[in-house]
Coordinates of C-alpha atoms and ligand atoms in Angstrom, one line a residue:
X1 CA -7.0 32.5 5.3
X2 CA -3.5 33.2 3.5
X3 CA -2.1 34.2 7.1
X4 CA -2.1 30.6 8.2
X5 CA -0.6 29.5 4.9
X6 CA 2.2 32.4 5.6
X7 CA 2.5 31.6 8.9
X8 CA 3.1 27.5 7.9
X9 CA 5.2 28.5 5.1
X10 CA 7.7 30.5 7.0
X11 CA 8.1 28.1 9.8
X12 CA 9.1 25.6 7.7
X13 CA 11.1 27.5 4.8
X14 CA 10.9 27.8 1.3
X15 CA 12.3 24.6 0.1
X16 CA 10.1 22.3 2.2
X17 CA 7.2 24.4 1.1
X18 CA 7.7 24.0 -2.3
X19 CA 8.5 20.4 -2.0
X20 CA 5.5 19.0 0.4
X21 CA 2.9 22.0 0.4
X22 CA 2.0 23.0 -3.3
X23 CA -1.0 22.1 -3.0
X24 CA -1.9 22.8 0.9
X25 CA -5.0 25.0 1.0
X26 CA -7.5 26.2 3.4
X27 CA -10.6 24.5 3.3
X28 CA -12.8 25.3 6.3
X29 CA -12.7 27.3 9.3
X30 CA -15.1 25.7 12.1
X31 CA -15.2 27.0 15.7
X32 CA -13.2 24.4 17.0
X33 CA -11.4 22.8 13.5
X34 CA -9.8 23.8 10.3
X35 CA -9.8 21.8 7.8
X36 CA -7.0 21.9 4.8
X37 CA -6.7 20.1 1.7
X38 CA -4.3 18.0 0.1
X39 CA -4.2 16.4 -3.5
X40 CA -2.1 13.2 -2.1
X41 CA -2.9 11.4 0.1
X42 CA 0.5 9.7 0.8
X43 CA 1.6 13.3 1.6
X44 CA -1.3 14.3 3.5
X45 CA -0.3 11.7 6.3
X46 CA 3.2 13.0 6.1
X47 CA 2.5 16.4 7.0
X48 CA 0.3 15.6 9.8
X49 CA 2.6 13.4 11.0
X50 CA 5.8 15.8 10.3
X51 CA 4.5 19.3 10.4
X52 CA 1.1 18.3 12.6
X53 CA 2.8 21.4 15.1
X54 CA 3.7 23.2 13.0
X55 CA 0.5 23.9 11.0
X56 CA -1.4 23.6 15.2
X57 CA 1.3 26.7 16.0
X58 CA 0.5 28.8 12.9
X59 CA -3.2 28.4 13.0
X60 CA -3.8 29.6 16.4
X61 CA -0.8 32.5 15.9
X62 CA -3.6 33.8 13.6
X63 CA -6.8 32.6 14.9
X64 CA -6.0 33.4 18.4
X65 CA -6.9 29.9 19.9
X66 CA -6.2 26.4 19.3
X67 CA -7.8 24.6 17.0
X68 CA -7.9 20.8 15.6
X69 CA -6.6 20.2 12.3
X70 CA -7.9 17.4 9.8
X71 CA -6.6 17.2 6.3
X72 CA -8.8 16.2 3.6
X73 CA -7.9 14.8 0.3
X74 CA -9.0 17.3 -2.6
X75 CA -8.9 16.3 -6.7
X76 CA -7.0 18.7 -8.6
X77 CA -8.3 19.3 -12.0
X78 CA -5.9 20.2 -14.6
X79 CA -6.4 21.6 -17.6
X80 CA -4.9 19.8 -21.2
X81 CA -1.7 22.5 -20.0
X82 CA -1.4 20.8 -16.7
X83 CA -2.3 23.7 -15.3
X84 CA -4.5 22.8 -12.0
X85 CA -8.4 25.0 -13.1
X86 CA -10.0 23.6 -10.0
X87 CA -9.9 21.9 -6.8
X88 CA -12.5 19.6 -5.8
X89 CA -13.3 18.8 -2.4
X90 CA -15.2 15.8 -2.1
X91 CA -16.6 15.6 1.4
X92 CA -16.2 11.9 2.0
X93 CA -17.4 9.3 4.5
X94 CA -15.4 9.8 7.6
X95 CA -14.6 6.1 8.4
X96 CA -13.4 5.6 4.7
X97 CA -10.1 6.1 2.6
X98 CA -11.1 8.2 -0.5
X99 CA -9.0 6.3 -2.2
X100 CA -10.6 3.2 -1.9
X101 CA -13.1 3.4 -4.9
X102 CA -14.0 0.8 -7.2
X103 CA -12.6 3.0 -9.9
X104 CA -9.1 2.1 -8.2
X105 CA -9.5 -1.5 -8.2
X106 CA -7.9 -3.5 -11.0
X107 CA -10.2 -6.6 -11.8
X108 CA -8.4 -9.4 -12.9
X109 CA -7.8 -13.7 -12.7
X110 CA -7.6 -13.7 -8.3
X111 CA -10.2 -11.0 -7.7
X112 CA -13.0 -10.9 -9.9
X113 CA -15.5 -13.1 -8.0
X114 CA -15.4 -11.1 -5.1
X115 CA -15.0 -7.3 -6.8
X116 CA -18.5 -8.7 -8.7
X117 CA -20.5 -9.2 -5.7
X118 CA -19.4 -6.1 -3.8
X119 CA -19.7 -4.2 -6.5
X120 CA -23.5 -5.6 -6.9
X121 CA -23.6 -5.4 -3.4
X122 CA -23.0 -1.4 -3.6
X123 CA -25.9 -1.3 -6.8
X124 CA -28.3 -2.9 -4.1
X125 CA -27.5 -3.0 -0.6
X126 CA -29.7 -5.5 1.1
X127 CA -30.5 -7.8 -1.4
X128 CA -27.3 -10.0 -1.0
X129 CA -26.7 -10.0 2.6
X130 CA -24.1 -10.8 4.0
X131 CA -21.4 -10.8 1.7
X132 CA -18.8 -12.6 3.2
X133 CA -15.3 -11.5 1.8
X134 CA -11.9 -13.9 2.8
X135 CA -8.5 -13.7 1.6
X136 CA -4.9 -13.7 3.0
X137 CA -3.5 -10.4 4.0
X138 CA -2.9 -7.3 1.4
X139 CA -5.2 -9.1 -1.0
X140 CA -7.5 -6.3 -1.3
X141 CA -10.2 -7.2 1.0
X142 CA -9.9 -3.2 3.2
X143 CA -10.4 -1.7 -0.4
X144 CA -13.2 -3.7 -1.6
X145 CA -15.3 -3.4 1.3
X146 CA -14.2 0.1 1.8
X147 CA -15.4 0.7 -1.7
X148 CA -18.6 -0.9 -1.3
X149 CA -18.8 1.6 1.2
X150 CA -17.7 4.9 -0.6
X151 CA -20.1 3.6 -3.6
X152 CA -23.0 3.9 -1.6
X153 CA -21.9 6.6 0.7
X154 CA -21.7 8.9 -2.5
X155 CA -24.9 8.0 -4.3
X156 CA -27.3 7.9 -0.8
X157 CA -25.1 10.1 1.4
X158 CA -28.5 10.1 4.0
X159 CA -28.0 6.2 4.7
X160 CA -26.6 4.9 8.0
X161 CA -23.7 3.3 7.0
X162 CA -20.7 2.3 9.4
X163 CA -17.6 0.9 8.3
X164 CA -15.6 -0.8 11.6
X165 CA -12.9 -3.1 12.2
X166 CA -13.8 -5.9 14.3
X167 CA -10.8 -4.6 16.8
X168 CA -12.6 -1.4 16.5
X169 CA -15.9 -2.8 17.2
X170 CA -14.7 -4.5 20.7
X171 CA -13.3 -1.7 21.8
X172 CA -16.4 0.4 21.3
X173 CA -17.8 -1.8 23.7
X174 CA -15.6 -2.4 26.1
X175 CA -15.4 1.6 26.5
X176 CA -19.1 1.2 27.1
X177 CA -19.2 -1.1 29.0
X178 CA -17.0 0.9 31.6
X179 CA -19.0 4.0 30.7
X180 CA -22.4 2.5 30.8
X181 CA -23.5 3.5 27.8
X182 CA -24.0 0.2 26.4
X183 CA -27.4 1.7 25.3
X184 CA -26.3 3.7 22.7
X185 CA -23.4 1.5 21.5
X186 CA -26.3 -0.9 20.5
X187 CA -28.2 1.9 18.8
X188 CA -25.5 3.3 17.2
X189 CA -25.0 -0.2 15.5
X190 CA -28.6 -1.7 15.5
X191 CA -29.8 1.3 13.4
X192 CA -27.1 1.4 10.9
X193 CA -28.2 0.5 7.3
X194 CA -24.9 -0.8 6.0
X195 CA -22.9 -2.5 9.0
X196 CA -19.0 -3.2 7.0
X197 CA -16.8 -4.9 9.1
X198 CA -13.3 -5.8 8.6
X199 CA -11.1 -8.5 10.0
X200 CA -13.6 -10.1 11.5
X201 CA -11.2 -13.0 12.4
X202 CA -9.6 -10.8 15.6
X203 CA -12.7 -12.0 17.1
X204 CA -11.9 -15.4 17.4
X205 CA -11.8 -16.5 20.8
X206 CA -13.7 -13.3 22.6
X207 CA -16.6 -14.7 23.4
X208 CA -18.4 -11.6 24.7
X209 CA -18.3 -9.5 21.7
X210 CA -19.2 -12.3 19.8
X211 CA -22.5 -12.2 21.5
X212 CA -22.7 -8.8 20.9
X213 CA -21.8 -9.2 17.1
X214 CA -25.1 -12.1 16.9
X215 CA -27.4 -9.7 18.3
X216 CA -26.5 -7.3 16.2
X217 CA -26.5 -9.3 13.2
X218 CA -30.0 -10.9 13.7
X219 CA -31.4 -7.0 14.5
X220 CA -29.5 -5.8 11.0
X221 CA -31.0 -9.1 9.3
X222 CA -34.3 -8.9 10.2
X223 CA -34.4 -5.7 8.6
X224 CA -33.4 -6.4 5.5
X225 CA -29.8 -4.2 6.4
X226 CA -26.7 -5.0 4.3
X227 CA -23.8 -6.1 6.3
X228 CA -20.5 -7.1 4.6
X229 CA -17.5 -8.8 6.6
X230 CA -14.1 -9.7 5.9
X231 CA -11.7 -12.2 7.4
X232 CA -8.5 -13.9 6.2
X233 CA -10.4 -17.1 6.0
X234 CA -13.7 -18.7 5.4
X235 CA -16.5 -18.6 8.0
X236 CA -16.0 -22.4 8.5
X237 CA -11.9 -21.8 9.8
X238 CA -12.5 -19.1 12.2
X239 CA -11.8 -21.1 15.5
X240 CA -13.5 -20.3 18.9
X241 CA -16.0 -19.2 17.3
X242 CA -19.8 -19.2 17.9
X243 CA -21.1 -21.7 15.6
X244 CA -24.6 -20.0 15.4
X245 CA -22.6 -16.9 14.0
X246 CA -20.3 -19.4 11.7
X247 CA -23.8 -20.1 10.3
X248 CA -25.6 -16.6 10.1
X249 CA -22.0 -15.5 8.3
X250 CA -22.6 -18.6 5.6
X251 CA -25.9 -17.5 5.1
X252 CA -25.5 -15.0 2.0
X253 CA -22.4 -14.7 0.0
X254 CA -19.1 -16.0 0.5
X255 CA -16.0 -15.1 -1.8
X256 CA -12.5 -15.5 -1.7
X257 CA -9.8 -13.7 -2.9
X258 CA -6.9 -15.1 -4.3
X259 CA -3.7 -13.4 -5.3
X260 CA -3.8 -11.7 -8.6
X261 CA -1.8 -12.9 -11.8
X262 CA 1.2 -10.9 -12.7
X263 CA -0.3 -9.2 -15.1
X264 CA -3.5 -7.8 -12.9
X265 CA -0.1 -7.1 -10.2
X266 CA 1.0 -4.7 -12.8
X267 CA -1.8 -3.0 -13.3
X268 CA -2.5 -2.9 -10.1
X269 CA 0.9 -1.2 -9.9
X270 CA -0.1 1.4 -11.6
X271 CA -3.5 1.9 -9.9
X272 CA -1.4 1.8 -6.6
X273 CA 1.2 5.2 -8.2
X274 CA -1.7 6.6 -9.2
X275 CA -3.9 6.2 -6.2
X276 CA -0.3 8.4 -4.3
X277 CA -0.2 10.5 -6.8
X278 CA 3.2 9.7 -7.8
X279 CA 4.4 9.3 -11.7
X280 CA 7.3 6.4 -11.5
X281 CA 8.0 5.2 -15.1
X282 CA 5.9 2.0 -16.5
X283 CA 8.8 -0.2 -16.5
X284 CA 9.9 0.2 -12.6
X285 CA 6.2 -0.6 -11.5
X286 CA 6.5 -3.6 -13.9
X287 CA 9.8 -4.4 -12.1
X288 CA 8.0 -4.2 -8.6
X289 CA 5.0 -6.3 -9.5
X290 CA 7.2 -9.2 -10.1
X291 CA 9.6 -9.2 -8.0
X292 CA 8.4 -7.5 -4.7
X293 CA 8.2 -10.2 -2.3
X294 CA 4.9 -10.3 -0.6
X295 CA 1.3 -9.2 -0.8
X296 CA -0.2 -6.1 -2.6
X297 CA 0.6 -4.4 0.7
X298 CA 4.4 -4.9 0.2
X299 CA 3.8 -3.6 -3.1
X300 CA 2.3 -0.6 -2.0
X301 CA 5.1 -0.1 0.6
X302 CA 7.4 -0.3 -1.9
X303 CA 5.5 1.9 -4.4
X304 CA 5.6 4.9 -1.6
X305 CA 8.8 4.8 -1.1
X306 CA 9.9 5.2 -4.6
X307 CA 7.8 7.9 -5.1
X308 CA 9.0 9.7 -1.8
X309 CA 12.0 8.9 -3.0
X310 CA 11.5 10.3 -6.0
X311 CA 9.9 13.5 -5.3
X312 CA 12.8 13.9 -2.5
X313 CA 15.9 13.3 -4.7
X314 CA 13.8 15.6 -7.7
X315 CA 14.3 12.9 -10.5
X316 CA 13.3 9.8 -12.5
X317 CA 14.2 6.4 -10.8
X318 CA 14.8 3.8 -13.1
X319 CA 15.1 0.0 -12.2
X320 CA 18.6 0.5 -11.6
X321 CA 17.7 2.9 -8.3
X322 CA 14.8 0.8 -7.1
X323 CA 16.8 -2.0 -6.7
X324 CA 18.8 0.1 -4.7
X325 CA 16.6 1.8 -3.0
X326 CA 14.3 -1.0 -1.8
X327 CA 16.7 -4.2 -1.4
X328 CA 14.6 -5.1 1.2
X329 CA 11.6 -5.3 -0.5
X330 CA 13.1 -7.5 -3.3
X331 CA 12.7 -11.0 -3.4
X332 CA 15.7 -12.9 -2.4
X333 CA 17.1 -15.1 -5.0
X334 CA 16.4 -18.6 -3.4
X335 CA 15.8 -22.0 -5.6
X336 CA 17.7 -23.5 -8.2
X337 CA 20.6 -22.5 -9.2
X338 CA 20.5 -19.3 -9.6
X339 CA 24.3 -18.4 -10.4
X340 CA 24.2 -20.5 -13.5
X341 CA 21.9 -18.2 -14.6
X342 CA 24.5 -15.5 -14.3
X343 CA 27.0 -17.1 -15.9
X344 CA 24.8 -17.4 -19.0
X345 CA 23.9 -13.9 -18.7
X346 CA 27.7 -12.8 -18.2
X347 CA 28.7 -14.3 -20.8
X348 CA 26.1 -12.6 -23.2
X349 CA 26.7 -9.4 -22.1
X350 CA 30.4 -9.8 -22.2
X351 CA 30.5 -11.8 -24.9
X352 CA 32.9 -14.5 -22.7
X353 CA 32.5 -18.2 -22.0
X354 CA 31.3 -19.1 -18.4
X355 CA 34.7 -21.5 -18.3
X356 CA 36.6 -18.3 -19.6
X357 CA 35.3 -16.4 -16.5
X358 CA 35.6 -19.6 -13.7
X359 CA 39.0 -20.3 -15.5
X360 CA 42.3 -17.9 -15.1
X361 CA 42.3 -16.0 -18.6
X362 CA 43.3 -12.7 -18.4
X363 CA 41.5 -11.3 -21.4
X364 CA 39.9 -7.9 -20.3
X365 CA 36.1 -9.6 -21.1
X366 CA 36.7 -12.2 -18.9
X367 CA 38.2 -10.2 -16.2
X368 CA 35.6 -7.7 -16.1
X369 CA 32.6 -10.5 -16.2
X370 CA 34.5 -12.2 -13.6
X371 CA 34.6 -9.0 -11.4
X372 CA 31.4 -7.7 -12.3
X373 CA 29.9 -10.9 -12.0
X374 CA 30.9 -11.3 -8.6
X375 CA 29.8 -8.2 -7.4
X376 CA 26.6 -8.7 -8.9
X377 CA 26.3 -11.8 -7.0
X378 CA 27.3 -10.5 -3.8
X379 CA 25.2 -8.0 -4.0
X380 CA 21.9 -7.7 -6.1
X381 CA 21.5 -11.5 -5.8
X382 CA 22.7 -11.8 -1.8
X383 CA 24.7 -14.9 -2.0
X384 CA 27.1 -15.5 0.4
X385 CA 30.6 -15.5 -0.1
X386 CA 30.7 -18.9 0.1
X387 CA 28.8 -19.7 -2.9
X388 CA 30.0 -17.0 -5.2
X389 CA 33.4 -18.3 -4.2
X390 CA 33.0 -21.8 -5.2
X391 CA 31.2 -20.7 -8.3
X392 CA 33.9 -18.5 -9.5
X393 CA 36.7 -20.5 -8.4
X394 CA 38.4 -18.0 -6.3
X395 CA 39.1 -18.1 -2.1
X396 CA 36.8 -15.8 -0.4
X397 CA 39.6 -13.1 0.3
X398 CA 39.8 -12.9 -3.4
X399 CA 35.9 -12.4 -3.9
X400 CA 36.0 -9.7 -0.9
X401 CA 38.4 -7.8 -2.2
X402 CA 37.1 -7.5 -5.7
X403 CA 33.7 -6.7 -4.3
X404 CA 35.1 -3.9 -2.6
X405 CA 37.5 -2.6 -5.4
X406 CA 34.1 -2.5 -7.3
X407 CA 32.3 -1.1 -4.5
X408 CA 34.2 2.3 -5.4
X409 CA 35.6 1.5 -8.8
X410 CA 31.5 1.1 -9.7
X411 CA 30.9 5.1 -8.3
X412 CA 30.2 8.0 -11.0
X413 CA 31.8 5.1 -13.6
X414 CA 29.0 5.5 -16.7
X415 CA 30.3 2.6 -18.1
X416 CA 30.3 0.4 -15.1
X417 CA 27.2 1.2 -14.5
X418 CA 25.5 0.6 -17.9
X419 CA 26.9 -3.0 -17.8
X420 CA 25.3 -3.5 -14.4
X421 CA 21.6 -2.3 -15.9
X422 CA 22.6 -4.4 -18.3
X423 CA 23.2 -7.5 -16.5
X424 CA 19.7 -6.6 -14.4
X425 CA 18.1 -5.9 -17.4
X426 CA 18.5 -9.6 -18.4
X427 CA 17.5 -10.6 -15.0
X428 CA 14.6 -8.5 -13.5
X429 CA 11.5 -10.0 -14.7
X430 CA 13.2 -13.2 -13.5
X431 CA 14.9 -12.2 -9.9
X432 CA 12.0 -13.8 -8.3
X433 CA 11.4 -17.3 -10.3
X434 CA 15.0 -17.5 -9.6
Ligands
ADP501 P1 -6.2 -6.6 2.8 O1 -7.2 -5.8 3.5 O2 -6.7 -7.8 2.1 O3 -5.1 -6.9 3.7 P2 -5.8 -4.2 1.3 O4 -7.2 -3.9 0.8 O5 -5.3 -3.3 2.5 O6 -5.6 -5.7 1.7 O7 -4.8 -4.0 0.1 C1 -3.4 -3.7 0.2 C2 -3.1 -2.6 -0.8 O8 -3.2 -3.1 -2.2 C3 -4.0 -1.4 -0.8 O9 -3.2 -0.3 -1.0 C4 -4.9 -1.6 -1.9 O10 -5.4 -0.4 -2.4 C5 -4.1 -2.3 -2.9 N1 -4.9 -3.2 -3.8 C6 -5.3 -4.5 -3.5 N2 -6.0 -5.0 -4.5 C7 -6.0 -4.1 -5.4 C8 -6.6 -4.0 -6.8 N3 -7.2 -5.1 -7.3 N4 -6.5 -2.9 -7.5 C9 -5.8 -1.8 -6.9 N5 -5.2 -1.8 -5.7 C10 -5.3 -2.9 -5.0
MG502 MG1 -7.3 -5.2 5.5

């Protein structure tokens, strides 16, 4: 099936080719589908997204009529050369991410209660049912159950299982509902042998499915079926909600999940630039696990778009660039105090006294850790003019302008820039405590 990959490949050029389709292949070609696999998964929703026509245009120039397209996530294996020996295709469970495995999810102080159980959970589904998974968003609740579900999915591939968010669950009804195939809705989720549902909290307040959910549940519990929910808070906070189901979700297991230490963060870091198949350097995901603001799910955000940031700029980003790059991402420097903490750093790094910088000397230390310093504050730290006025001493026309003489003196100047990695050297693992 090289024609298709020709005919994709000169629709979009050489250069985007190269960049987003080295490893684009040709899995299957079904009557009414081809499939085509990707070793990334962050890229494989880009292309669909991006080039979805493009690859629907060049696969019916060749087959002659149109055709769905999926893309499926293959495992390239490479040998000790790098060189890629073999491409795996593992079929996997269609409501699942591939990527949600247990192998990908860091264990650590926050997490390990509930990875235990649905891990044990995926050993022996039915014996500890229902596990009942809670947690503030971007915890990791969607990869844990997920995982329970890929775990069992790839050692009994026969068993019934269905993974469904809650939202997902009502709408399957309603659409039956107005179909009148209410019938085989219930089937369809009466027979299943593992029933994993997410979010289970959108439910609060729709009575009707709620119904629907209890009749399920007692069907699924009376024989011996695992089910495993999830929700962003215990069974006994979900409001408007049937208190026989409250009840029937405290009867097995119920875990929390707490946000991870900053030491798990970072290695879940890692797991997350490996999971997208990016490589950014140790010490940038060490920078974004403590001072992303947010969940595990900002951290991911932020992860992505370094590595698409890397792969689209073609080199290393170092701290220095994320910052850049992801300023919105960043934790905003809020509590105590925070520009004393630059003086002290200035004044190590330019070996000047905080009074020498707030006061008028004109030695060329002071003057620079004055300027720099400003600019730093305006910018990496976001304080307002205001402040960084009154700390430096100056009237805010004085700190604009030097933040803009900066603004261009700061461009292609090496040395410029290697005191500001400098000054954020001293400052990154802190940003966020600041
Ligand atoms: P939730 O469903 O609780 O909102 P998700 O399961 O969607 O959270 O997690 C958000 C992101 O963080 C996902 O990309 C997930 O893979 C990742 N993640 C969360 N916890 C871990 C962990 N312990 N190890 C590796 N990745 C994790
Ligand atoms: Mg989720």
């Amino acid at each position: 099936m090289d024609e298709i990959l020709e005919g994709i490949r000169r629709r979009v050029g050489e250069r985007i080719w190269e960049k987003w389709f080295s490893s684009f292949c040709v899995l299957e070609v079904e009557h009414d589908r081809v499939v085509f696999g990707v070793s990334n998964l962050f890229i494989k929703d880009w292309l669909l997204k991006k080039y979805g026509n493009v690859i629907r245009k060049a696969v019916e120039e060749v087959l002659g009529s149109a055709r769905e397209i999926e893309i499926s996530y293959i495992e390239e294996r490479r040998d000790v050369e790098g060189v890629v020996r073999e491409k795996v295709f593992r079929r996997s469970h269609p409501d699942l991410n591939p990527n949600f495995v247990f192998e990908n999810f860091v264990v650590g102080k926050g997490n390990e209660q509930a990875y235990k159980f649905a891990h044990k959970v995926s050993l022996e589904p039915g014996r500890f049912s229902p596990l009942f998974i809670y947690g503030g968003v971007g915890l990791g609740k969607t990869h844990l159950i997920q995982a329970v579900g890929n775990a069992i999915f790839s050692s009994k591939p026969d068993v019934k299982l269905i993974y469904v968010s809650s939202e997902r669950f009502m709408n399957d009804m309603i659409n039956s509902i107005r179909e009148n195939t209410m019938d085989s809705f219930r089937r369809r989720y009466r027979e299943a042998d593992v029933l994993l549902m997410d979010d289970v909290q959108f439910l609060m307040g729709k009575n009707g499915v709620q119904f629907e959910l209890f009749n399920t549940f007692n069907e699924l519990m009376d024989s011996g079926k695992q089910m495993v929910f999830c929700s962003d808070r215990p069974p006994g906070e979900l409001q408007d909600f049937q208190d026989r189901l409250i009840s029937r979700f405290k009867m097995g297991i119920v875990v929390r999940l707490d946000m991870p230490d900053v030491e798990t963060r970072i290695k879940i870091a890692k797991a997350i630039s490996k999971m997208e198949g990016g490589d950014l350097e140790d010490e940038v995901l060490e920078f974004l696990a403590k001072n992303v603001d947010g969940t595990l799910r900002e951290l991911r955000g932020a992860i992505i778009k370094l590595i698409a940031y890397q792969e689209i700029e073609g080199k290393k980003v170092g701290v220095y660039d994320a910052v850049s790059v992801l300023d919105s991402f960043l934790k905003p420097s809020h509590g105590i105090d925070p520009i004393e903490r630059l003086f002290g750093v200035l004044s190590v790094v330019f070996d000047v006294s905080p009074s020498d910088i707030r006061g008028r000397s004109k030695k060329v230390s002071a003057t620079l850790a004055r300027e720099m310093g400003m600019y730093f504050a305006r910018k990496y730290m976001k304080a307002s003019i205001e402040s960084v006025s009154k700390a430096f001493n100056r009237s805010s026309p004085v700190v604009s302008k030097i933040v803009r003489k900066l603004e261009k003196d700061m461009k292609g100047n090496p040395v410029m820039e290697g005191y500001l990695q400098k000054i954020l050297s001293y400052f990154s693992p802190a940003v966020g405590r600041m």
